[in-house]
Amino acid sequence: MNLDGLASSTQFRNNGITFEEFRSNPVIASLHWPDDVLEQFLYDHGDYGHFVRDYKSVDLRRVVWGIEEISSEELSKMPTGASETGCIEEYAANPDHWLSVRRPEITRHWETRGTWMRPPILIDRRLLDPPASGLQVLEGRTRVGIIRGRRNQRSLVAPLHQAWVGRSPG
């Protein structure tokens, strides 16, 4: 099952269904993914044309998700999908702005802990077509951009950050 086929057979947020309705769909439930990944990846973006093009080759049944700690240094160099090229750099150019438009508790969290409240979604690039090495930002481009920008400003940035990472089993 890939994102292209899923997008044509499943209703998403843009169709007005709730997350609970979405996650109870038998096709979605059969993935056995964590709710946070389902929501940020599939429910929020699974029917956006550019997103589908970037990740349509990924066999969703073969992705195993886990929380991992990723260094600020690795995150600050991490790419995103081809259709979003340059967006992380755009967020990094003005991290203070992107923090100012968030809820106050999110801004406070960054100011006191130097990291995000909600782990972003990363994917092992070996799952992509063509495969490559390393990780890629699947969802959380603003969050990763804020890390890059804050590092450039020499603002508080935690050395390690939690992220959901999708990898091939075994």
Coordinates of C-alpha atoms in Angstrom, one line a residue:
M1 CA 0.0 0.0 0.0
N2 CA 1.4 3.4 -1.0
L3 CA 0.4 6.9 -0.4
D4 CA -0.9 7.4 -3.9
G5 CA -3.4 4.5 -3.6
L6 CA -4.3 5.4 0.0
A7 CA -5.1 9.0 -1.1
S8 CA -7.5 7.8 -3.7
S9 CA -9.3 5.3 -1.4
T10 CA -9.4 7.0 2.0
Q11 CA -11.1 10.2 3.3
F12 CA -8.8 12.7 5.0
R13 CA -9.1 15.9 7.1
N14 CA -9.9 17.8 3.9
N15 CA -13.0 15.7 3.5
G16 CA -14.3 16.8 6.9
I17 CA -13.9 13.6 8.8
T18 CA -12.5 13.6 12.4
F19 CA -9.2 12.0 13.3
E20 CA -11.1 9.3 15.2
E21 CA -13.1 8.4 12.1
F22 CA -9.9 8.4 10.1
R23 CA -7.9 6.2 12.4
S24 CA -10.7 3.7 12.7
N25 CA -10.8 3.1 8.9
P26 CA -9.7 -0.6 8.6
V27 CA -7.1 0.3 6.0
I28 CA -5.5 2.9 8.3
A29 CA -5.9 0.8 11.4
S30 CA -4.1 -2.1 9.6
L31 CA -0.9 -0.1 9.5
H32 CA -0.6 -0.2 13.4
W33 CA 1.1 3.2 13.4
P34 CA 1.3 5.5 16.5
D35 CA -1.5 8.0 16.5
D36 CA 0.9 10.9 16.5
V37 CA 2.4 9.7 13.2
L38 CA -1.0 8.9 11.7
E39 CA -2.2 12.4 12.5
Q40 CA 0.9 14.4 11.4
F41 CA 1.7 12.3 8.3
L42 CA -1.4 10.7 6.8
Y43 CA -4.4 12.6 8.3
D44 CA -2.8 16.1 8.0
H45 CA -1.0 15.7 4.7
G46 CA -1.9 12.3 3.1
D47 CA -4.0 13.8 0.3
Y48 CA -1.9 16.9 -0.6
G49 CA -0.8 16.4 -4.2
H50 CA 2.8 17.6 -3.7
F51 CA 3.2 15.5 -0.5
V52 CA 1.8 12.4 -2.3
R53 CA 4.3 12.9 -5.2
D54 CA 7.2 13.1 -2.8
Y55 CA 6.3 9.9 -0.8
K56 CA 4.1 7.9 -3.2
S57 CA 6.8 5.2 -3.6
V58 CA 6.9 4.4 0.1
D59 CA 5.3 1.1 1.0
L60 CA 3.4 2.2 4.1
R61 CA 3.1 -1.3 5.4
R62 CA 6.9 -1.7 5.6
V63 CA 7.5 1.4 7.7
V64 CA 8.1 0.9 11.4
W65 CA 8.0 4.0 13.6
G66 CA 9.9 4.7 16.8
I67 CA 10.9 7.7 18.9
E68 CA 14.6 8.4 18.5
E69 CA 16.9 11.1 19.8
I70 CA 18.4 13.1 16.9
S71 CA 21.2 15.7 17.4
S72 CA 20.8 19.3 16.6
E73 CA 23.7 19.1 14.2
E74 CA 22.1 16.3 12.2
L75 CA 18.7 18.0 12.1
S76 CA 20.3 21.3 11.0
K77 CA 21.6 19.5 7.8
M78 CA 18.6 17.3 7.1
P79 CA 16.7 17.7 3.8
T80 CA 12.9 17.5 3.2
G81 CA 10.9 16.3 0.2
A82 CA 11.6 17.6 -3.3
S83 CA 8.4 19.6 -3.5
E84 CA 9.3 21.5 -0.3
T85 CA 12.9 22.3 -1.2
G86 CA 13.9 25.6 0.4
C87 CA 11.1 25.8 3.0
I88 CA 13.3 24.7 5.9
E89 CA 15.8 27.4 5.0
E90 CA 12.9 29.9 4.8
Y91 CA 11.9 29.1 8.3
A92 CA 15.5 29.2 9.5
A93 CA 16.0 32.7 8.1
N94 CA 13.6 34.1 10.7
P95 CA 13.0 31.6 13.5
D96 CA 11.7 34.4 15.9
H97 CA 8.9 35.1 13.5
W98 CA 7.9 31.5 13.2
L99 CA 7.9 31.2 17.0
S100 CA 5.9 34.4 17.5
V101 CA 3.0 33.0 15.4
R102 CA 2.7 29.9 17.6
R103 CA 0.7 29.4 20.8
P104 CA 2.5 31.0 23.8
E105 CA 3.2 27.7 25.4
I106 CA 5.1 26.5 22.3
T107 CA 7.3 29.7 22.4
R108 CA 7.9 29.3 26.1
H109 CA 8.9 25.6 25.5
W110 CA 11.5 26.7 22.9
E111 CA 12.8 29.5 25.1
T112 CA 13.2 27.2 28.2
R113 CA 14.1 23.8 26.6
G114 CA 15.4 24.7 23.2
T115 CA 13.3 22.1 21.5
W116 CA 9.8 21.3 20.3
M117 CA 6.8 20.1 22.3
R118 CA 5.6 17.6 19.6
P119 CA 8.1 15.3 17.9
P120 CA 8.3 15.8 14.1
I121 CA 8.2 12.9 11.6
L122 CA 11.4 11.8 9.9
I123 CA 11.9 9.0 7.4
D124 CA 14.9 6.8 6.5
R125 CA 15.8 7.8 3.0
R126 CA 16.4 4.2 2.0
L127 CA 12.6 3.8 1.9
L128 CA 12.4 6.4 -0.9
D129 CA 12.7 6.1 -4.6
P130 CA 15.5 6.6 -5.4
P131 CA 16.9 5.4 -2.1
A132 CA 19.6 7.5 -0.3
S133 CA 21.4 7.5 3.0
G134 CA 20.4 9.4 6.1
L135 CA 17.1 10.8 7.3
Q136 CA 14.6 13.2 5.7
V137 CA 12.1 15.6 7.3
L138 CA 8.7 14.3 6.3
E139 CA 6.6 16.5 8.6
G140 CA 7.9 19.2 11.0
R141 CA 9.7 21.5 8.5
T142 CA 9.0 24.6 10.6
R143 CA 10.3 22.9 13.7
V144 CA 13.5 21.9 12.0
G145 CA 13.8 25.3 10.4
I146 CA 13.5 26.9 13.9
I147 CA 16.4 24.7 15.1
R148 CA 18.6 25.7 12.2
G149 CA 17.8 29.4 12.7
R150 CA 18.2 29.3 16.4
R151 CA 21.6 27.6 16.0
N152 CA 22.6 30.3 13.6
Q153 CA 21.6 32.9 16.1
R154 CA 23.3 31.0 18.9
S155 CA 20.0 30.9 20.8
L156 CA 19.2 28.1 23.2
V157 CA 19.0 24.8 21.3
A158 CA 19.0 21.5 23.0
P159 CA 21.7 19.1 21.9
L160 CA 19.2 16.3 21.3
H161 CA 15.6 16.2 20.1
Q162 CA 13.0 13.5 20.0
A163 CA 11.5 12.7 16.6
W164 CA 9.4 9.9 15.2
V165 CA 11.6 8.0 12.7
G166 CA 10.2 5.7 10.1
R167 CA 12.5 2.8 9.2
S168 CA 12.4 -0.5 7.3
P169 CA 11.8 -3.5 9.6
G170 CA 14.8 -5.6 10.6

